[in-house]
């Protein structure tokens, strides 16, 4: 027999040991010498001794010998190895006991110790929380040294990623009570290694600076403590070597060789010096281009999908894009497994590469099944209703890509991957849509300060994917020196699982304009329906109770009688919108257009002083520029008409200014102005010695243009930068767009007024401003910090840049 007995021998009187595997003694499986010539007896029962944490049922599942079946001595070795292979046991012995009408098998097991806790020592530069994120050893699980070694490598890789290339990690297993241990990882971090220089040797045709610009590994600089610049990761640098080769392949050097880089460490072990040797070879151009094999069902000329031209420098990336376009063309006709092979013929003397695209389109393929994977919260229907691929239809690469963009545009997911695999037959395909959900609910409490609104406090509870149904609900409040807002919103883009959209909105607002206070309470209900995937129509009914009152003196002129009043807006608004943005919350490409017409009239419940017709147009454009810069543009215009006897209340007219419209100018200060007397002298005209105030009355026409370039500053913490140019103005009834008339504003000047600012001098009749800012996608939501500088400054405008703070997106 081999290995120590775990129990007194007296306990097993009459029991024969028939197999043992003792890992602690280093012995392998030793079968018993006893041979049974007679017919195999029946196994009446199987018992286990020594189980504490592992369930007996789990062990039975791996056995070849089963209760009620004939005993198979030849399977004993397999059974013991199978139990040991579970990884839970340090010692396995098998005893056989003869019983009436058969045998009983007794497995005597000694479990491996349990992990009491995992300890990390000497990790000063890498936090314990960061290490715990990569380690998957959990307390109270059974010890597996193989798993410990795998986690040691994970920790080593983590240190490499953070630039501690010379860090060393060891582990120790310490006893910690009865059959328990502590797993201790010991770090010797050493100094963080920084890439000092990257040097190229042999690059005669491509500048070193151009080669460096395409590498993930960058030389260290003064900002390395904020960025990844200077961090050396071996695996990332291997990819960089491929990038260097690709750069050459894309400029015609088809025989380039990039040697294994030489990496030298400075004597103080703080810096790394990298030298990369390159053999460029000769530069090649594209020769003849042709096609062979199958042609599309549509008969379209395949050369239309090839951007490579004869005579230009050979470009491997461009060739790859052409192959993808050709394959997509065939797959859109249902040939999912079309094989397109570029056959090259190299002429070393002429230094040309002739291309022939060999096409084998294969059979047409249909979708057998479409699976949604990874949606633990979001219901399948929320995703499926965005898809434009359906089971039983022909495969289409373009339709899959379009479906992916529609799912991404929901804004509920971190990643969306669409993968395909062969179905049950050669003519079938299975689509797996793999998603990774992200948090869509927010609870925000924030405060800030701006030059325009002073102190700002905000609170919001919102859920963009309520109960996983794709509905949006939010409750928000905002308080500042200029406004108070309380709002409850609900939206369902597929009301009752139909194509109809339903939105409900209730609010109470108080807005301090320059010369009056507007208070309103109301709500709205909106129904919408798609016309196409991009075009929707909406109809909104709004009911709003409004009160406006002056905040500076008493105005007695009849022309200002509409300022101090109450009224009721009861309106219907029809809206048509076009939306092709890639993400509804944070778009980086696409466009959005909206055109609306609103009517508030006594016929549907409005008061006469709130009767109007309002028309609005809004367009937004998003375009990736270069590197990671995003261009954004917003254009909007509005026109307002009213038949009210005293004119429409200024509370309903257009005004601009502030971070939500024309940055660099104080909120609600852009618009037609009136000079109003503070005292009534029995005349409707202003007297030279009469005390007055300037009153921003607002206008019935507006135009606003915002231009932005947004770029990433610190991606890890979600900080972006922005530079902008704004232009806009509001026009009175007597004025036209982009033109300031003489009659209306000249009448409001006092005699001998020096007229420090003449609105007729505005370029194109617009106020202009420029500025910059930062945007942070913080835990409490998107935050905006922006500084605007007026280019068309008035005497009442701030002398320097106007700082404003806001919570929420720009546009």
PDB file of N, CA and C in Angstrom, residues 133-205:
ATOM      1  N   UNK A 133      -9.345  43.933  -8.904  1.00  0.00           N
ATOM      2  CA  UNK A 133     -10.147  43.873 -10.122  1.00  0.00           C
ATOM      3  C   UNK A 133      -9.683  42.783 -11.074  1.00  0.00           C
ATOM      4  N   UNK A 134      -8.385  42.401 -11.016  1.00  0.00           N
ATOM      5  CA  UNK A 134      -7.877  41.385 -11.938  1.00  0.00           C
ATOM      6  C   UNK A 134      -7.747  40.013 -11.284  1.00  0.00           C
ATOM      7  N   UNK A 135      -7.768  39.965  -9.959  1.00  0.00           N
ATOM      8  CA  UNK A 135      -7.618  38.695  -9.241  1.00  0.00           C
ATOM      9  C   UNK A 135      -8.992  38.057  -9.043  1.00  0.00           C
ATOM     10  N   UNK A 136      -9.104  36.756  -9.363  1.00  0.00           N
ATOM     11  CA  UNK A 136     -10.397  36.074  -9.231  1.00  0.00           C
ATOM     12  C   UNK A 136     -10.370  34.979  -8.168  1.00  0.00           C
ATOM     13  N   UNK A 137      -9.444  35.055  -7.231  1.00  0.00           N
ATOM     14  CA  UNK A 137      -9.444  34.131  -6.082  1.00  0.00           C
ATOM     15  C   UNK A 137     -10.333  34.736  -5.007  1.00  0.00           C
ATOM     16  N   UNK A 138     -11.285  33.969  -4.515  1.00  0.00           N
ATOM     17  CA  UNK A 138     -12.238  34.480  -3.541  1.00  0.00           C
ATOM     18  C   UNK A 138     -12.098  33.743  -2.211  1.00  0.00           C
ATOM     19  N   UNK A 139     -12.303  34.444  -1.104  1.00  0.00           N
ATOM     20  CA  UNK A 139     -12.270  33.780   0.203  1.00  0.00           C
ATOM     21  C   UNK A 139     -13.308  32.668   0.283  1.00  0.00           C
ATOM     22  N   UNK A 140     -12.950  31.626   1.073  1.00  0.00           N
ATOM     23  CA  UNK A 140     -13.825  30.485   1.365  1.00  0.00           C
ATOM     24  C   UNK A 140     -14.014  29.573   0.158  1.00  0.00           C
ATOM     25  N   UNK A 141     -13.154  29.723  -0.852  1.00  0.00           N
ATOM     26  CA  UNK A 141     -13.115  28.759  -1.953  1.00  0.00           C
ATOM     27  C   UNK A 141     -11.927  27.831  -1.741  1.00  0.00           C
ATOM     28  N   UNK A 142     -11.944  26.682  -2.395  1.00  0.00           N
ATOM     29  CA  UNK A 142     -10.887  25.698  -2.207  1.00  0.00           C
ATOM     30  C   UNK A 142      -9.636  26.129  -2.954  1.00  0.00           C
ATOM     31  N   UNK A 143      -8.505  25.967  -2.298  1.00  0.00           N
ATOM     32  CA  UNK A 143      -7.236  26.400  -2.850  1.00  0.00           C
ATOM     33  C   UNK A 143      -6.884  25.627  -4.113  1.00  0.00           C
ATOM     34  N   UNK A 144      -6.436  26.371  -5.137  1.00  0.00           N
ATOM     35  CA  UNK A 144      -5.913  25.780  -6.354  1.00  0.00           C
ATOM     36  C   UNK A 144      -4.621  26.518  -6.692  1.00  0.00           C
ATOM     37  N   UNK A 145      -3.505  25.807  -6.569  1.00  0.00           N
ATOM     38  CA  UNK A 145      -2.225  26.472  -6.825  1.00  0.00           C
ATOM     39  C   UNK A 145      -2.105  26.880  -8.280  1.00  0.00           C
ATOM     40  N   UNK A 146      -2.704  26.125  -9.179  1.00  0.00           N
ATOM     41  CA  UNK A 146      -2.674  26.521 -10.577  1.00  0.00           C
ATOM     42  C   UNK A 146      -3.387  27.866 -10.769  1.00  0.00           C
ATOM     43  N   UNK A 147      -4.495  28.045 -10.058  1.00  0.00           N
ATOM     44  CA  UNK A 147      -5.222  29.298 -10.143  1.00  0.00           C
ATOM     45  C   UNK A 147      -4.420  30.434  -9.523  1.00  0.00           C
ATOM     46  N   UNK A 148      -3.711  30.143  -8.433  1.00  0.00           N
ATOM     47  CA  UNK A 148      -2.866  31.152  -7.805  1.00  0.00           C
ATOM     48  C   UNK A 148      -1.791  31.613  -8.777  1.00  0.00           C
ATOM     49  N   UNK A 149      -1.193  30.687  -9.500  1.00  0.00           N
ATOM     50  CA  UNK A 149      -0.138  31.037 -10.457  1.00  0.00           C
ATOM     51  C   UNK A 149      -0.708  31.864 -11.608  1.00  0.00           C
ATOM     52  N   UNK A 150      -1.923  31.525 -12.038  1.00  0.00           N
ATOM     53  CA  UNK A 150      -2.533  32.322 -13.103  1.00  0.00           C
ATOM     54  C   UNK A 150      -2.781  33.752 -12.636  1.00  0.00           C
ATOM     55  N   UNK A 151      -3.204  33.907 -11.398  1.00  0.00           N
ATOM     56  CA  UNK A 151      -3.464  35.244 -10.878  1.00  0.00           C
ATOM     57  C   UNK A 151      -2.173  36.011 -10.630  1.00  0.00           C
ATOM     58  N   UNK A 152      -1.113  35.317 -10.284  1.00  0.00           N
ATOM     59  CA  UNK A 152       0.179  35.976 -10.160  1.00  0.00           C
ATOM     60  C   UNK A 152       0.575  36.616 -11.489  1.00  0.00           C
ATOM     61  N   UNK A 153       0.330  35.901 -12.583  1.00  0.00           N
ATOM     62  CA  UNK A 153       0.650  36.448 -13.903  1.00  0.00           C
ATOM     63  C   UNK A 153      -0.247  37.635 -14.230  1.00  0.00           C
ATOM     64  N   UNK A 154      -1.507  37.584 -13.792  1.00  0.00           N
ATOM     65  CA  UNK A 154      -2.398  38.714 -14.018  1.00  0.00           C
ATOM     66  C   UNK A 154      -1.884  39.969 -13.304  1.00  0.00           C
ATOM     67  N   UNK A 155      -1.411  39.790 -12.080  1.00  0.00           N
ATOM     68  CA  UNK A 155      -0.873  40.933 -11.335  1.00  0.00           C
ATOM     69  C   UNK A 155       0.376  41.461 -12.019  1.00  0.00           C
ATOM     70  N   UNK A 156       1.230  40.543 -12.492  1.00  0.00           N
ATOM     71  CA  UNK A 156       2.433  40.953 -13.214  1.00  0.00           C
ATOM     72  C   UNK A 156       2.057  41.758 -14.461  1.00  0.00           C
ATOM     73  N   UNK A 157       1.046  41.309 -15.181  1.00  0.00           N
ATOM     74  CA  UNK A 157       0.603  42.033 -16.376  1.00  0.00           C
ATOM     75  C   UNK A 157       0.056  43.413 -16.023  1.00  0.00           C
ATOM     76  N   UNK A 158      -0.650  43.500 -14.885  1.00  0.00           N
ATOM     77  CA  UNK A 158      -1.176  44.788 -14.447  1.00  0.00           C
ATOM     78  C   UNK A 158      -0.043  45.774 -14.183  1.00  0.00           C
ATOM     79  N   UNK A 159       1.002  45.306 -13.529  1.00  0.00           N
ATOM     80  CA  UNK A 159       2.150  46.184 -13.286  1.00  0.00           C
ATOM     81  C   UNK A 159       2.800  46.616 -14.598  1.00  0.00           C
ATOM     82  N   UNK A 160       2.883  45.703 -15.557  1.00  0.00           N
ATOM     83  CA  UNK A 160       3.457  46.065 -16.848  1.00  0.00           C
ATOM     84  C   UNK A 160       2.625  47.150 -17.536  1.00  0.00           C
ATOM     85  N   UNK A 161       1.300  47.021 -17.459  1.00  0.00           N
ATOM     86  CA  UNK A 161       0.427  48.001 -18.086  1.00  0.00           C
ATOM     87  C   UNK A 161       0.606  49.382 -17.477  1.00  0.00           C
ATOM     88  N   UNK A 162       0.913  49.443 -16.202  1.00  0.00           N
ATOM     89  CA  UNK A 162       1.071  50.725 -15.511  1.00  0.00           C
ATOM     90  C   UNK A 162       2.506  51.241 -15.571  1.00  0.00           C
ATOM     91  N   UNK A 163       3.369  50.562 -16.321  1.00  0.00           N
ATOM     92  CA  UNK A 163       4.712  51.060 -16.521  1.00  0.00           C
ATOM     93  C   UNK A 163       5.758  50.510 -15.578  1.00  0.00           C
ATOM     94  N   UNK A 164       5.376  49.614 -14.676  1.00  0.00           N
ATOM     95  CA  UNK A 164       6.346  49.019 -13.745  1.00  0.00           C
ATOM     96  C   UNK A 164       6.870  47.727 -14.378  1.00  0.00           C
ATOM     97  N   UNK A 165       7.656  47.918 -15.414  1.00  0.00           N
ATOM     98  CA  UNK A 165       8.108  46.786 -16.208  1.00  0.00           C
ATOM     99  C   UNK A 165       9.063  45.897 -15.437  1.00  0.00           C
ATOM    100  N   UNK A 166       9.731  46.448 -14.420  1.00  0.00           N
ATOM    101  CA  UNK A 166      10.704  45.681 -13.638  1.00  0.00           C
ATOM    102  C   UNK A 166      10.103  45.131 -12.348  1.00  0.00           C
ATOM    103  N   UNK A 167       8.817  45.268 -12.168  1.00  0.00           N
ATOM    104  CA  UNK A 167       8.183  44.766 -10.950  1.00  0.00           C
ATOM    105  C   UNK A 167       8.259  43.244 -10.888  1.00  0.00           C
ATOM    106  N   UNK A 168       8.385  42.730  -9.671  1.00  0.00           N
ATOM    107  CA  UNK A 168       8.419  41.287  -9.442  1.00  0.00           C
ATOM    108  C   UNK A 168       7.297  40.923  -8.476  1.00  0.00           C
ATOM    109  N   UNK A 169       6.634  39.811  -8.761  1.00  0.00           N
ATOM    110  CA  UNK A 169       5.523  39.360  -7.920  1.00  0.00           C
ATOM    111  C   UNK A 169       5.758  37.912  -7.524  1.00  0.00           C
ATOM    112  N   UNK A 170       5.631  37.624  -6.242  1.00  0.00           N
ATOM    113  CA  UNK A 170       5.744  36.268  -5.726  1.00  0.00           C
ATOM    114  C   UNK A 170       4.507  35.955  -4.888  1.00  0.00           C
ATOM    115  N   UNK A 171       4.320  34.660  -4.607  1.00  0.00           N
ATOM    116  CA  UNK A 171       3.196  34.302  -3.747  1.00  0.00           C
ATOM    117  C   UNK A 171       3.647  33.327  -2.659  1.00  0.00           C
ATOM    118  N   UNK A 172       2.897  33.332  -1.583  1.00  0.00           N
ATOM    119  CA  UNK A 172       3.154  32.435  -0.454  1.00  0.00           C
ATOM    120  C   UNK A 172       1.815  31.944   0.069  1.00  0.00           C
ATOM    121  N   UNK A 173       1.771  30.664   0.426  1.00  0.00           N
ATOM    122  CA  UNK A 173       0.555  30.096   1.015  1.00  0.00           C
ATOM    123  C   UNK A 173       0.833  29.826   2.491  1.00  0.00           C
ATOM    124  N   UNK A 174       0.148  30.536   3.368  1.00  0.00           N
ATOM    125  CA  UNK A 174       0.378  30.448   4.808  1.00  0.00           C
ATOM    126  C   UNK A 174      -0.783  29.718   5.483  1.00  0.00           C
ATOM    127  N   UNK A 175      -0.469  28.798   6.408  1.00  0.00           N
ATOM    128  CA  UNK A 175      -1.543  28.149   7.182  1.00  0.00           C
ATOM    129  C   UNK A 175      -2.308  29.194   7.994  1.00  0.00           C
ATOM    130  N   UNK A 176      -3.622  28.997   8.106  1.00  0.00           N
ATOM    131  CA  UNK A 176      -4.459  29.965   8.824  1.00  0.00           C
ATOM    132  C   UNK A 176      -5.606  29.244   9.515  1.00  0.00           C
ATOM    133  N   UNK A 177      -5.274  28.296  10.373  1.00  0.00           N
ATOM    134  CA  UNK A 177      -6.317  27.569  11.077  1.00  0.00           C
ATOM    135  C   UNK A 177      -6.540  26.195  10.475  1.00  0.00           C
ATOM    136  N   UNK A 178      -7.568  25.511  10.976  1.00  0.00           N
ATOM    137  CA  UNK A 178      -7.838  24.143  10.565  1.00  0.00           C
ATOM    138  C   UNK A 178      -8.221  24.066   9.096  1.00  0.00           C
ATOM    139  N   UNK A 179      -7.352  23.445   8.314  1.00  0.00           N
ATOM    140  CA  UNK A 179      -7.556  23.226   6.883  1.00  0.00           C
ATOM    141  C   UNK A 179      -7.907  24.525   6.152  1.00  0.00           C
ATOM    142  N   UNK A 180      -7.286  25.635   6.565  1.00  0.00           N
ATOM    143  CA  UNK A 180      -7.459  26.922   5.901  1.00  0.00           C
ATOM    144  C   UNK A 180      -6.093  27.558   5.673  1.00  0.00           C
ATOM    145  N   UNK A 181      -5.998  28.394   4.636  1.00  0.00           N
ATOM    146  CA  UNK A 181      -4.738  29.054   4.313  1.00  0.00           C
ATOM    147  C   UNK A 181      -5.007  30.493   3.907  1.00  0.00           C
ATOM    148  N   UNK A 182      -3.952  31.287   3.947  1.00  0.00           N
ATOM    149  CA  UNK A 182      -3.966  32.628   3.377  1.00  0.00           C
ATOM    150  C   UNK A 182      -3.088  32.623   2.135  1.00  0.00           C
ATOM    151  N   UNK A 183      -3.609  33.206   1.057  1.00  0.00           N
ATOM    152  CA  UNK A 183      -2.817  33.376  -0.167  1.00  0.00           C
ATOM    153  C   UNK A 183      -2.247  34.789  -0.134  1.00  0.00           C
ATOM    154  N   UNK A 184      -0.926  34.880  -0.091  1.00  0.00           N
ATOM    155  CA  UNK A 184      -0.244  36.163   0.052  1.00  0.00           C
ATOM    156  C   UNK A 184       0.531  36.457  -1.230  1.00  0.00           C
ATOM    157  N   UNK A 185       0.219  37.593  -1.858  1.00  0.00           N
ATOM    158  CA  UNK A 185       0.985  38.063  -3.009  1.00  0.00           C
ATOM    159  C   UNK A 185       1.940  39.156  -2.535  1.00  0.00           C
ATOM    160  N   UNK A 186       3.231  38.964  -2.806  1.00  0.00           N
ATOM    161  CA  UNK A 186       4.259  39.910  -2.379  1.00  0.00           C
ATOM    162  C   UNK A 186       4.803  40.640  -3.601  1.00  0.00           C
ATOM    163  N   UNK A 187       4.781  41.974  -3.532  1.00  0.00           N
ATOM    164  CA  UNK A 187       5.250  42.782  -4.658  1.00  0.00           C
ATOM    165  C   UNK A 187       6.618  43.402  -4.349  1.00  0.00           C
ATOM    166  N   UNK A 188       7.461  43.384  -5.330  1.00  0.00           N
ATOM    167  CA  UNK A 188       8.690  44.173  -5.340  1.00  0.00           C
ATOM    168  C   UNK A 188       8.558  45.084  -6.555  1.00  0.00           C
ATOM    169  N   UNK A 189       8.034  46.295  -6.302  1.00  0.00           N
ATOM    170  CA  UNK A 189       7.586  47.134  -7.409  1.00  0.00           C
ATOM    171  C   UNK A 189       8.727  47.721  -8.229  1.00  0.00           C
ATOM    172  N   UNK A 190       9.819  48.065  -7.580  1.00  0.00           N
ATOM    173  CA  UNK A 190      10.908  48.779  -8.241  1.00  0.00           C
ATOM    174  C   UNK A 190      10.379  50.086  -8.832  1.00  0.00           C
ATOM    175  N   UNK A 191      11.244  50.844  -9.456  1.00  0.00           N
ATOM    176  CA  UNK A 191      10.837  52.138  -9.997  1.00  0.00           C
ATOM    177  C   UNK A 191      10.063  51.953 -11.292  1.00  0.00           C
ATOM    178  N   UNK A 192       9.148  52.892 -11.554  1.00  0.00           N
ATOM    179  CA  UNK A 192       8.410  52.876 -12.807  1.00  0.00           C
ATOM    180  C   UNK A 192       9.358  53.199 -13.954  1.00  0.00           C
ATOM    181  N   UNK A 193       9.280  52.406 -15.003  1.00  0.00           N
ATOM    182  CA  UNK A 193      10.181  52.570 -16.143  1.00  0.00           C
ATOM    183  C   UNK A 193       9.509  53.456 -17.184  1.00  0.00           C
ATOM    184  N   UNK A 194      10.248  54.451 -17.660  1.00  0.00           N
ATOM    185  CA  UNK A 194       9.718  55.382 -18.655  1.00  0.00           C
ATOM    186  C   UNK A 194      10.495  55.247 -19.954  1.00  0.00           C
ATOM    187  N   UNK A 195       9.760  55.259 -21.059  1.00  0.00           N
ATOM    188  CA  UNK A 195      10.404  55.230 -22.376  1.00  0.00           C
ATOM    189  C   UNK A 195      11.030  56.593 -22.629  1.00  0.00           C
ATOM    190  N   UNK A 196      12.353  56.621 -22.681  1.00  0.00           N
ATOM    191  CA  UNK A 196      13.064  57.892 -22.853  1.00  0.00           C
ATOM    192  C   UNK A 196      13.145  58.295 -24.323  1.00  0.00           C
ATOM    193  N   UNK A 197      13.587  57.378 -25.151  1.00  0.00           N
ATOM    194  CA  UNK A 197      13.686  57.662 -26.585  1.00  0.00           C
ATOM    195  C   UNK A 197      13.294  56.430 -27.393  1.00  0.00           C
ATOM    196  N   UNK A 198      12.735  56.681 -28.576  1.00  0.00           N
ATOM    197  CA  UNK A 198      12.488  55.645 -29.578  1.00  0.00           C
ATOM    198  C   UNK A 198      13.252  56.069 -30.834  1.00  0.00           C
ATOM    199  N   UNK A 199      14.195  55.242 -31.233  1.00  0.00           N
ATOM    200  CA  UNK A 199      15.072  55.599 -32.350  1.00  0.00           C
ATOM    201  C   UNK A 199      14.908  54.596 -33.476  1.00  0.00           C
ATOM    202  N   UNK A 200      14.846  55.104 -34.690  1.00  0.00           N
ATOM    203  CA  UNK A 200      14.736  54.256 -35.870  1.00  0.00           C
ATOM    204  C   UNK A 200      16.050  54.302 -36.654  1.00  0.00           C
ATOM    205  N   UNK A 201      16.456  53.154 -37.166  1.00  0.00           N
ATOM    206  CA  UNK A 201      17.660  53.044 -37.977  1.00  0.00           C
ATOM    207  C   UNK A 201      17.283  52.423 -39.318  1.00  0.00           C
ATOM    208  N   UNK A 202      17.658  53.082 -40.417  1.00  0.00           N
ATOM    209  CA  UNK A 202      17.397  52.545 -41.752  1.00  0.00           C
ATOM    210  C   UNK A 202      16.168  53.089 -42.427  1.00  0.00           C
ATOM    211  N   UNK A 203      15.454  53.991 -41.794  1.00  0.00           N
ATOM    212  CA  UNK A 203      14.233  54.563 -42.393  1.00  0.00           C
ATOM    213  C   UNK A 203      14.603  55.771 -43.253  1.00  0.00           C
ATOM    214  N   UNK A 204      14.932  55.525 -44.496  1.00  0.00           N
ATOM    215  CA  UNK A 204      15.355  56.597 -45.398  1.00  0.00           C
ATOM    216  C   UNK A 204      14.166  57.315 -46.036  1.00  0.00           C
ATOM    217  N   UNK A 205      13.030  56.648 -46.185  1.00  0.00           N
ATOM    218  CA  UNK A 205      11.915  57.216 -46.949  1.00  0.00           C
ATOM    219  C   UNK A 205      10.763  57.726 -46.082  1.00  0.00           C
TER     220      UNK A 205
END
